[in-house]
Short mmCIF file of C-alpha atoms and ligand atoms in Angstrom, two decimals:
data_model
loop_
_atom_site.label_atom_id
_atom_site.label_comp_id
_atom_site.label_asym_id
_atom_site.label_seq_id
_atom_site.Cartn_x
_atom_site.Cartn_y
_atom_site.Cartn_z
CA MET A 116 0.00 0.00 0.00
CA SER A 117 1.26 3.44 -0.88
CA PRO A 118 2.30 5.38 2.27
CA HIS A 119 0.23 8.32 0.97
CA TRP A 120 -2.93 6.35 1.68
CA ARG A 121 -2.00 5.58 5.28
CA LYS A 122 -3.17 8.84 6.87
CA PRO A 123 -6.56 9.11 5.04
CA LEU A 124 -7.26 5.43 5.79
CA VAL A 125 -6.41 5.93 9.49
CA THR A 126 -8.84 8.91 9.56
CA ILE A 127 -11.60 6.88 7.82
CA ALA A 128 -10.93 3.90 10.14
CA THR A 129 -11.08 6.15 13.23
CA VAL A 130 -14.34 7.80 12.09
CA SER A 131 -15.80 4.35 11.22
CA ALA A 132 -14.74 2.96 14.63
CA ILE A 133 -16.36 5.91 16.43
CA GLY A 134 -19.47 5.48 14.22
CA ALA A 135 -19.65 1.72 14.96
CA LEU A 136 -19.24 2.33 18.72
CA LEU A 137 -21.97 4.99 18.72
CA TRP A 138 -24.16 2.67 16.60
CA LEU A 139 -23.96 0.04 19.31
CA VAL A 140 -24.40 2.46 22.19
CA ALA A 141 -26.82 5.08 20.77
CA GLY A 142 -28.23 3.73 17.55
CA PRO A 143 -27.56 4.36 13.84
CA ALA A 144 -28.91 7.94 13.69
CA THR A 145 -26.49 9.22 16.33
CA ALA A 146 -23.64 7.28 14.73
CA PHE A 147 -24.25 8.76 11.27
CA GLY A 148 -24.75 12.22 12.74
CA ALA A 149 -21.46 12.14 14.65
CA ALA A 150 -19.57 10.79 11.62
CA ALA A 151 -21.05 13.51 9.43
CA ILE A 152 -20.04 16.23 11.94
CA ILE A 153 -16.45 14.90 12.16
CA LEU A 154 -16.11 14.66 8.36
CA GLY A 155 -17.70 18.13 7.97
CA ILE A 156 -15.17 19.65 10.40
CA GLN A 157 -12.36 17.96 8.48
CA LEU A 158 -13.70 19.23 5.15
CA ALA A 159 -14.09 22.77 6.46
CA GLN A 160 -10.52 22.68 7.78
CA HIS A 161 -9.19 21.53 4.36
CA GLN A 162 -11.28 24.14 2.56
CA TYR A 163 -10.00 26.87 4.86
CA ASN A 164 -6.31 25.89 4.40
CA LEU A 165 -6.79 25.48 0.65
CA SER A 166 -8.17 28.98 0.47
CA LEU A 167 -5.16 30.29 2.52
CA PHE A 168 -2.88 28.53 0.04
CA ARG A 169 -4.70 29.95 -2.98
CA VAL A 170 -4.51 33.50 -1.64
CA TRP A 171 -0.79 33.06 -0.87
CA LEU A 172 -0.12 31.75 -4.40
CA LEU A 173 -1.37 35.05 -5.85
CA ASP A 174 1.68 36.79 -4.28
CA PRO A 175 4.01 34.07 -3.01
CA GLN A 176 6.33 35.81 -0.53
CA LEU A 177 8.57 34.03 1.94
CA GLU A 178 7.29 36.17 4.82
CA THR A 179 3.57 35.56 4.11
CA ILE A 180 3.50 31.74 3.91
CA PRO A 181 0.45 30.72 6.04
CA VAL A 182 0.93 28.72 9.24
CA GLY A 183 -1.97 26.33 8.51
CA SER A 184 -3.56 23.74 10.74
CA GLY A 185 -3.59 19.96 10.93
CA VAL A 186 -1.81 18.26 8.07
CA TRP A 187 -1.58 21.64 6.32
CA GLU A 188 0.68 22.99 9.07
CA GLN A 189 3.32 20.43 8.11
CA LEU A 190 2.80 21.15 4.44
CA PHE A 191 3.20 24.91 4.85
CA SER A 192 6.28 24.53 7.04
CA ARG A 193 7.88 22.31 4.34
CA LEU A 194 6.98 24.93 1.75
CA LEU A 195 8.59 27.58 3.94
CA ARG A 196 11.83 25.54 4.18
CA MET A 197 11.89 24.97 0.41
CA HIS A 198 11.27 28.61 -0.24
CA LYS A 199 14.07 29.63 2.15
CA ARG A 200 16.52 27.25 0.47
CA GLN A 201 15.57 28.60 -2.93
CA ALA A 202 15.98 32.19 -1.75
CA GLN A 203 19.45 31.35 -0.39
CA THR A 204 20.46 29.71 -3.69
CA GLU A 205 19.15 32.72 -5.59
CA ALA A 206 21.09 35.10 -3.34
CA ARG A 207 24.27 33.06 -3.86
CA LEU A 208 23.78 33.05 -7.64
CA GLN A 209 23.03 36.76 -7.62
CA GLU A 210 26.17 37.40 -5.59
CA ALA A 211 28.26 35.27 -7.99
CA LEU A 212 26.78 37.13 -10.96
CA THR A 213 27.48 40.52 -9.35
CA ARG A 214 31.04 39.43 -8.61
CA PHE A 215 31.47 38.26 -12.20
CA LEU A 216 30.07 41.53 -13.57
CA LYS A 217 32.30 43.55 -11.25
CA ALA A 218 35.35 41.52 -12.34
CA GLY A 219 34.32 42.03 -15.98
CA ALA A 220 34.00 45.76 -15.39
CA ALA A 221 37.40 45.92 -13.71
CA LEU A 222 39.19 44.06 -16.52
CA PRO A 223 41.84 46.20 -18.19
CA GLU A 224 40.77 44.73 -21.55
CA ALA A 225 37.61 45.35 -23.54
CA VAL A 226 35.38 42.26 -23.37
CA VAL A 227 32.33 41.83 -25.60
CA ILE A 228 30.08 38.75 -25.81
CA LEU A 229 28.55 38.20 -29.25
CA ASP A 230 25.82 35.73 -30.20
CA GLN A 231 25.80 33.48 -33.30
CA GLU A 232 24.66 36.40 -35.47
CA HIS A 233 27.37 38.72 -34.10
CA ARG A 234 24.83 40.62 -32.05
CA LEU A 235 26.02 42.20 -28.84
CA GLU A 236 24.94 40.34 -25.69
CA TRP A 237 27.14 41.90 -23.04
CA CYS A 238 30.16 44.20 -22.83
CA ASN A 239 32.25 45.81 -20.10
CA PRO A 240 33.07 49.54 -19.62
CA LYS A 241 36.44 49.21 -21.42
CA ALA A 242 34.46 48.18 -24.53
CA PHE A 243 32.78 51.58 -24.27
CA ALA A 244 36.15 53.33 -23.91
CA TYR A 245 37.67 51.56 -26.95
CA PHE A 246 34.70 50.85 -29.25
CA GLY A 247 31.99 53.15 -27.88
CA LEU A 248 29.82 50.11 -27.09
CA ASP A 249 27.17 50.48 -24.40
CA GLU A 250 25.64 47.33 -22.96
CA ASN A 251 22.21 48.82 -22.28
CA ARG A 252 21.94 50.81 -25.49
CA ASP A 253 23.51 48.34 -27.94
CA ARG A 254 22.34 44.94 -26.66
CA GLY A 255 20.93 42.96 -29.59
CA HIS A 256 22.58 45.15 -32.26
CA GLN A 257 24.99 43.82 -34.90
CA VAL A 258 28.50 44.66 -33.71
CA THR A 259 29.62 45.40 -37.28
CA ASN A 260 27.08 48.26 -37.36
CA LEU A 261 28.65 49.67 -34.23
CA VAL A 262 32.37 49.07 -34.91
CA ARG A 263 32.72 49.89 -38.56
CA GLN A 264 36.46 49.77 -39.29
CA PRO A 265 36.76 47.65 -42.47
CA GLN A 266 39.69 45.60 -41.07
CA PHE A 267 37.60 44.72 -38.03
CA VAL A 268 34.54 43.76 -40.10
CA HIS A 269 36.72 41.65 -42.38
CA TYR A 270 38.46 39.98 -39.42
CA LEU A 271 35.17 39.14 -37.70
CA GLU A 272 33.58 37.78 -40.85
CA SER A 273 36.65 35.85 -42.06
CA GLY A 274 36.23 33.23 -39.34
CA ASP A 275 40.02 32.87 -39.05
CA TYR A 276 40.93 34.00 -35.56
CA SER A 277 44.29 32.24 -35.27
CA ALA A 278 46.18 35.57 -35.04
CA PRO A 279 45.01 38.79 -33.37
CA LEU A 280 44.17 41.90 -35.37
CA THR A 281 46.07 45.14 -34.74
CA LEU A 282 43.67 48.06 -34.87
CA ARG A 283 44.39 51.78 -34.51
CA ILE A 284 41.44 53.56 -32.92
CA THR A 285 40.50 56.83 -31.29
CA THR A 286 39.05 56.17 -27.85
CA THR A 287 35.87 57.84 -26.64
CA ALA A 288 38.16 60.06 -24.53
CA GLY A 289 39.86 61.15 -27.77
CA SER A 290 43.31 59.52 -27.48
CA GLU A 291 44.96 57.50 -30.22
CA VAL A 292 45.42 53.88 -29.14
CA THR A 293 46.67 50.72 -30.81
CA LEU A 294 44.58 47.69 -29.91
CA SER A 295 45.25 44.01 -30.25
CA VAL A 296 41.82 42.55 -31.04
CA HIS A 297 41.26 38.84 -30.52
CA ILE A 298 38.13 36.79 -31.13
CA VAL A 299 37.64 33.60 -29.14
CA PRO A 300 34.77 31.35 -30.31
CA TYR A 301 33.10 29.41 -27.48
CA GLY A 302 29.92 27.56 -26.51
CA ASP A 303 27.18 27.35 -29.12
CA HIS A 304 28.78 29.48 -31.90
CA GLU A 305 29.08 32.40 -29.53
CA LYS A 306 32.15 34.64 -29.57
CA LEU A 307 34.20 36.55 -27.07
CA LEU A 308 35.72 39.73 -28.49
CA LEU A 309 38.78 40.95 -26.57
CA GLY A 310 40.56 44.27 -27.11
CA ARG A 311 43.90 44.98 -25.39
CA ASP A 312 45.78 48.29 -25.44
CA ILE A 313 49.24 47.58 -26.91
CA THR A 314 50.28 51.20 -27.51
CA ARG A 315 53.13 51.01 -24.97
CA TRP A 316 54.31 47.65 -26.22
CA GLU A 317 54.23 48.88 -29.83
CA LYS A 318 56.23 51.96 -28.85
CA MET A 319 58.81 49.79 -27.10
CA GLU A 320 58.99 47.53 -30.12
CA THR A 321 59.66 50.58 -32.34
CA MET A 322 62.30 51.77 -29.87
CA ARG A 323 63.93 48.33 -29.93
CA ARG A 324 64.02 48.33 -33.74
CA ASP A 325 65.41 51.89 -33.81
CA PHE A 326 68.00 50.90 -31.23
CA VAL A 327 69.22 47.92 -33.26
CA ALA A 328 69.31 50.11 -36.38
CA ASN A 329 71.27 52.80 -34.50
CA VAL A 330 73.79 50.35 -33.06
CA SER A 331 74.33 48.79 -36.49
CA HIS A 332 74.78 52.23 -37.98
CA GLU A 333 77.26 53.26 -35.28
CA LEU A 334 79.33 50.11 -35.82
CA ARG A 335 79.17 50.24 -39.59
CA THR A 336 81.15 53.47 -39.92
CA PRO A 337 84.28 52.34 -38.03
CA LEU A 338 84.03 48.89 -39.59
CA THR A 339 83.91 50.42 -43.08
CA VAL A 340 87.03 52.46 -42.27
CA LEU A 341 88.87 49.41 -40.92
CA THR A 342 87.87 47.19 -43.87
CA GLY A 343 88.88 49.94 -46.33
CA PHE A 344 92.35 50.32 -44.85
CA LEU A 345 92.87 46.57 -44.57
CA GLU A 346 91.93 46.09 -48.22
CA THR A 347 94.24 48.90 -49.36
CA LEU A 348 97.12 47.55 -47.28
CA THR A 349 96.60 44.00 -48.56
CA GLU A 350 96.47 45.10 -52.19
CA MET A 351 99.57 47.33 -52.03
CA PRO A 352 102.71 45.20 -52.43
CA GLU A 353 104.98 47.81 -50.91
CA THR A 354 103.61 50.22 -48.39
CA ASP A 355 105.12 53.57 -47.65
CA PRO A 356 106.05 53.39 -43.90
CA GLU A 357 104.61 56.86 -43.25
CA MET A 358 101.31 55.90 -44.87
CA LEU A 359 101.33 52.63 -42.93
CA GLN A 360 101.79 54.51 -39.64
CA ARG A 361 98.94 56.88 -40.51
CA SER A 362 96.65 54.02 -41.50
CA LEU A 363 97.41 52.11 -38.33
CA ARG A 364 96.76 55.22 -36.23
CA LEU A 365 93.37 55.74 -37.89
CA MET A 366 92.51 52.07 -37.60
CA SER A 367 93.38 52.13 -33.93
CA GLN A 368 91.18 55.23 -33.42
CA GLN A 369 88.25 53.42 -35.02
CA SER A 370 88.72 50.30 -32.93
CA VAL A 371 88.89 52.44 -29.76
CA ARG A 372 85.65 54.06 -30.87
CA MET A 373 84.02 50.67 -31.34
CA SER A 374 85.17 49.43 -27.96
CA HIS A 375 83.82 52.60 -26.29
CA LEU A 376 80.51 52.00 -27.97
CA VAL A 377 80.40 48.39 -26.83
CA GLU A 378 81.41 49.40 -23.28
CA ASP A 379 78.65 52.02 -23.14
CA LEU A 380 76.12 49.58 -24.56
CA LEU A 381 77.03 47.03 -21.90
CA THR A 382 76.83 49.66 -19.15
CA LEU A 383 73.43 50.77 -20.42
CA SER A 384 72.11 47.24 -20.68
CA ARG A 385 73.32 46.50 -17.11
CA LEU A 386 71.63 49.67 -15.87
CA GLU A 387 68.41 48.91 -17.71
CA SER A 388 68.18 45.38 -16.36
CA THR A 389 67.39 46.60 -12.82
CA SER A 390 65.53 49.54 -11.35
CA ALA A 391 67.88 50.02 -8.41
CA PRO A 392 71.66 50.05 -7.91
CA VAL A 393 73.08 46.54 -7.66
CA ARG A 394 75.14 47.36 -4.57
CA GLU A 395 74.57 50.31 -2.28
CA GLU A 396 77.26 51.75 -0.05
CA ASP A 397 78.23 55.03 1.60
CA VAL A 398 80.12 56.89 -1.12
CA SER A 399 82.45 59.76 -0.37
CA VAL A 400 81.62 62.14 -3.20
CA ALA A 401 84.63 64.30 -2.26
CA ASP A 402 87.01 61.38 -2.95
CA LEU A 403 85.14 60.46 -6.10
CA ALA A 404 85.16 64.07 -7.36
CA HIS A 405 88.94 64.28 -6.77
CA GLN A 406 89.56 61.16 -8.84
CA LEU A 407 87.26 62.43 -11.59
CA HIS A 408 89.00 65.80 -11.50
CA GLN A 409 92.33 64.05 -12.11
CA ASP A 410 90.81 62.10 -15.05
CA ALA A 411 89.40 65.38 -16.41
CA LEU A 412 92.84 67.01 -16.35
CA ILE A 413 94.23 64.10 -18.37
CA LEU A 414 91.34 64.20 -20.86
CA SER A 415 91.61 67.97 -21.30
CA ASN A 416 95.37 67.74 -21.68
CA GLY A 417 95.83 71.35 -20.61
CA ARG A 418 93.32 72.79 -23.05
CA HIS A 419 90.85 73.92 -20.33
CA GLU A 420 90.77 75.42 -16.86
CA ILE A 421 89.12 72.78 -14.69
CA GLY A 422 87.93 73.73 -11.20
CA LEU A 423 86.71 71.54 -8.36
CA THR A 424 84.63 73.00 -5.51
CA LEU A 425 83.54 70.85 -2.59
CA GLU A 426 81.02 72.81 -0.54
CA SER A 427 79.75 69.85 1.45
CA ARG A 428 81.27 67.08 3.52
CA GLU A 429 78.27 64.87 2.96
CA GLY A 430 78.47 61.70 0.91
CA LEU A 431 75.82 59.72 -0.95
CA ARG A 432 74.18 56.39 -0.29
CA GLY A 433 74.38 54.58 -3.62
CA SER A 434 76.52 52.66 -6.05
CA ARG A 435 80.06 54.05 -6.32
CA GLU A 436 80.55 52.58 -9.81
CA GLU A 437 77.27 53.92 -11.17
CA LEU A 438 77.87 57.38 -9.70
CA ARG A 439 81.41 57.44 -11.10
CA SER A 440 80.03 56.55 -14.52
CA ALA A 441 77.31 59.25 -14.41
CA PHE A 442 79.50 62.07 -13.02
CA GLY A 443 82.35 61.03 -15.35
CA ASN A 444 80.06 61.33 -18.37
CA LEU A 445 78.93 64.84 -17.35
CA ILE A 446 82.55 65.94 -16.92
CA SER A 447 83.80 64.37 -20.15
CA ASN A 448 80.90 66.00 -22.06
CA ALA A 449 81.79 69.40 -20.61
CA ILE A 450 85.39 68.98 -21.76
CA ARG A 451 84.47 67.60 -25.18
CA TYR A 452 81.93 70.32 -25.95
CA THR A 453 84.05 73.21 -24.65
CA PRO A 454 86.59 74.69 -27.05
CA GLU A 455 90.19 75.16 -26.01
CA GLY A 456 90.71 77.88 -23.40
CA GLY A 457 87.25 77.41 -21.87
CA HIS A 458 86.36 76.70 -18.22
CA VAL A 459 84.83 73.64 -16.62
CA ASP A 460 83.69 73.72 -12.98
CA ILE A 461 82.81 70.68 -10.93
CA VAL A 462 80.78 71.51 -7.81
CA TRP A 463 79.52 69.29 -4.98
CA ARG A 464 77.12 70.99 -2.56
CA LEU A 465 73.84 70.82 -0.67
CA ALA A 466 71.07 72.90 -2.24
CA ASP A 467 68.07 73.25 0.13
CA GLY A 468 69.15 70.01 1.80
CA HIS A 469 69.39 68.16 -1.52
CA PRO A 470 72.80 66.80 -2.50
CA GLU A 471 73.77 68.24 -5.88
CA PHE A 472 76.64 67.36 -8.21
CA SER A 473 76.99 69.88 -11.00
CA VAL A 474 79.28 70.47 -13.95
CA ARG A 475 79.35 73.92 -15.50
CA ASP A 476 81.16 74.76 -18.72
CA THR A 477 81.72 77.76 -20.93
CA GLY A 478 81.37 75.64 -24.06
CA LEU A 479 79.16 75.44 -27.12
CA GLY A 480 75.83 75.44 -25.29
CA ILE A 481 72.67 73.76 -26.51
CA GLU A 482 69.55 75.23 -28.10
CA ALA A 483 66.50 74.93 -25.82
CA HIS A 484 64.49 72.63 -28.09
CA HIS A 485 67.16 69.89 -27.84
CA ILE A 486 67.30 69.81 -24.06
CA ASP A 487 64.37 67.48 -23.38
CA ARG A 488 65.75 64.89 -25.80
CA LEU A 489 69.41 64.85 -24.69
CA THR A 490 69.03 61.71 -22.57
CA GLU A 491 67.59 59.66 -25.44
CA ARG A 492 69.91 56.96 -26.69
CA PHE A 493 72.01 58.17 -29.66
CA TYR A 494 70.48 61.64 -29.58
CA ARG A 495 73.13 64.16 -30.61
CA VAL A 496 72.87 67.87 -31.13
CA ASP A 497 75.95 67.96 -33.31
CA ARG A 498 76.68 64.59 -34.85
CA SER A 499 80.11 65.32 -36.25
CA ARG A 500 81.34 67.05 -33.06
CA SER A 501 80.17 64.08 -30.97
CA ARG A 502 82.00 61.60 -33.21
CA GLU A 503 85.15 63.72 -33.58
CA THR A 504 85.49 63.84 -29.80
CA GLY A 505 84.86 60.11 -29.38
CA GLY A 506 81.22 60.36 -28.26
CA THR A 507 78.97 57.34 -28.44
CA GLY A 508 75.66 59.18 -28.07
CA LEU A 509 74.92 57.07 -24.98
CA GLY A 510 76.55 59.14 -22.21
CA LEU A 511 73.49 61.06 -21.04
CA ALA A 512 71.26 57.97 -21.40
CA ILE A 513 73.62 56.30 -18.91
CA VAL A 514 73.42 59.37 -16.64
CA LYS A 515 69.63 59.28 -16.74
CA HIS A 516 69.49 55.60 -15.73
CA VAL A 517 72.00 55.99 -12.92
CA LEU A 518 70.11 58.96 -11.54
CA SER A 519 66.79 57.15 -11.73
CA HIS A 520 68.36 54.24 -9.78
CA HIS A 521 69.12 56.79 -7.07
CA GLN A 522 65.71 58.56 -7.29
CA ALA A 523 67.64 61.61 -8.51
CA HIS A 524 67.04 63.80 -11.56
CA LEU A 525 69.02 65.77 -14.09
CA GLU A 526 68.57 69.51 -14.57
CA VAL A 527 70.07 71.17 -17.63
CA GLU A 528 70.51 74.88 -18.25
CA SER A 529 72.24 76.02 -21.38
CA THR A 530 72.74 79.04 -23.59
CA LEU A 531 73.94 78.58 -27.14
CA GLY A 532 77.49 79.87 -27.53
CA LYS A 533 77.86 80.59 -23.80
CA GLY A 534 77.88 77.26 -22.04
CA SER A 535 75.88 74.77 -20.02
CA VAL A 536 75.32 73.52 -16.53
CA PHE A 537 74.27 69.93 -15.86
CA ARG A 538 73.03 69.26 -12.31
CA ALA A 539 72.42 65.84 -10.78
CA VAL A 540 70.01 66.50 -7.88
CA PHE A 541 69.57 63.75 -5.28
CA PRO A 542 66.82 63.27 -2.68
CA ALA A 543 67.77 64.37 0.85
CA GLU A 544 67.37 60.76 2.09
CA ARG A 545 70.45 59.75 0.05
CA ARG A 546 72.69 62.04 2.17
CA VAL A 547 75.18 60.24 4.37
CA THR A 548 78.03 61.38 6.56
CA VAL A 549 81.29 59.81 5.41
CA GLU A 550 84.97 59.99 6.22
CA SER A 551 86.91 61.64 3.41
CA ASP A 552 90.65 61.60 2.71
CA GLU A 553 90.34 64.85 0.81
CA PRO A 554 90.41 68.35 2.32
CA PHE A 555 87.09 70.19 2.47
CA GLU A 556 86.05 73.46 0.78
CA GLN A 557 88.64 73.84 -1.88
CA THR A 558 88.86 75.02 -5.41
CA GLU A 559 91.59 73.94 -7.69
CA SER A 560 92.39 74.05 -11.36
P1 ADP B 82 77.77 62.01 -26.87
O1 ADP B 82 78.51 60.75 -26.77
O2 ADP B 82 77.36 62.35 -28.25
O3 ADP B 82 78.41 63.12 -26.15
P2 ADP B 82 75.76 62.18 -24.80
O4 ADP B 82 74.59 61.34 -24.56
O5 ADP B 82 76.78 62.27 -23.74
O6 ADP B 82 76.36 61.68 -26.16
O7 ADP B 82 75.26 63.64 -25.12
C1 ADP B 82 74.20 63.82 -26.04
C2 ADP B 82 74.37 65.12 -26.79
O8 ADP B 82 74.18 66.20 -25.90
C3 ADP B 82 75.76 65.29 -27.34
O9 ADP B 82 75.86 64.72 -28.61
C4 ADP B 82 75.90 66.81 -27.38
O10 ADP B 82 75.37 67.27 -28.59
C5 ADP B 82 75.02 67.29 -26.26
N1 ADP B 82 75.80 67.66 -25.06
C6 ADP B 82 76.01 66.91 -23.96
N2 ADP B 82 76.73 67.58 -23.03
C7 ADP B 82 76.97 68.80 -23.57
C8 ADP B 82 77.68 69.96 -23.11
N3 ADP B 82 78.26 70.01 -21.90
N4 ADP B 82 77.71 71.03 -23.92
C9 ADP B 82 77.11 71.00 -25.13
N5 ADP B 82 76.43 69.94 -25.62
C10 ADP B 82 76.37 68.85 -24.86
#
């Protein structure tokens, strides 16, 4: 027997038993009457609960589920439990959906979901920034009517999404951006359209290509000279000793130039591989400046007046080798771009608490529009002068990297025909007190 029948049968059996008992005691009329009253009460109770249920179904809210009576009480309490479970599941799903939408909105890439017919189903705010797509306004519209660039339309319709498409666009904010657009088919012929901003990467790629081209160009000139001389010397059976000496001197100059270039390239690549000095120590700038002053005197070979002024005893926390390279480059530039008889002054001081290493010269000077670009690799104001004096075009790029490793910056002031001053300004936190072998506050030439 089905368990569902048990309860009704028990009720009928109980009513029948009461009826039979009354029949025996009080006769059939009383028995039937009592049974009819009991069944009537039961029926009324069911009718009442059914009507409660019907009213509730018109607006089924968790809070208004009726309490019910008799068997209905159990039924309503089960309904309440079911409803609560369902509400919890719904809340969890809603929360997951909200989290997903928030994550989608926070994505740095444009994400667009397209249906089988390439109609927009969903998109995130970046899709608005890049393609002007608005989820609420454009849902259900063909994406090719909204993003009309022919390359994009062709890419979407080609069906070949093995490689991304590079697209140049103007964002809704008005800036020019290069996008890498990728389409990922998924599910039931649906598509995910992704757009990533690759402007920076593209710029770096261009810089890398320019850099390789520049290096090749820089090496080609000395190599051409060397090959030319070697060919001439090989082809001439008897070489005039004077001419041989001259050729060898020129060849040696070119190989020195190449090795300087390679040295500077290696220094630059070492500097670029980290964002901080490899080894930090307390550097006595006074000692360093004295050594650099000696090197400057040798480089100038008596052609300039070179002064050294140490106004501060403080040293710097940083990399001795990197600082030597940066300060050395500033000094050698001042000498190389200052004609004979000019002055070069090296000064170490504290300016408003900031350590400052400066090199002032009375040389050629630089026109204002060049100044912002001086620290670019291979940027030269005067190409022939730079080469004549053994410049590699990398000196100030090295300076810039060293200074950025030390959170310092370069200030340049220059007047064409009068001279320049290059200042390396360090943050006050880099100041350290150091022992120095050199006397303080002196000027020498
Ligand atoms: P280079 O090896 O050519 O000197 P740098 O990177 O050291 O390369 O300098 C870049 C350019 O800046 C130089 O080619 C030169 O034109 C200019 N420059 C640098 N220092 C000075 C200076 N003290 N006076 C005039 N011009 C300078």
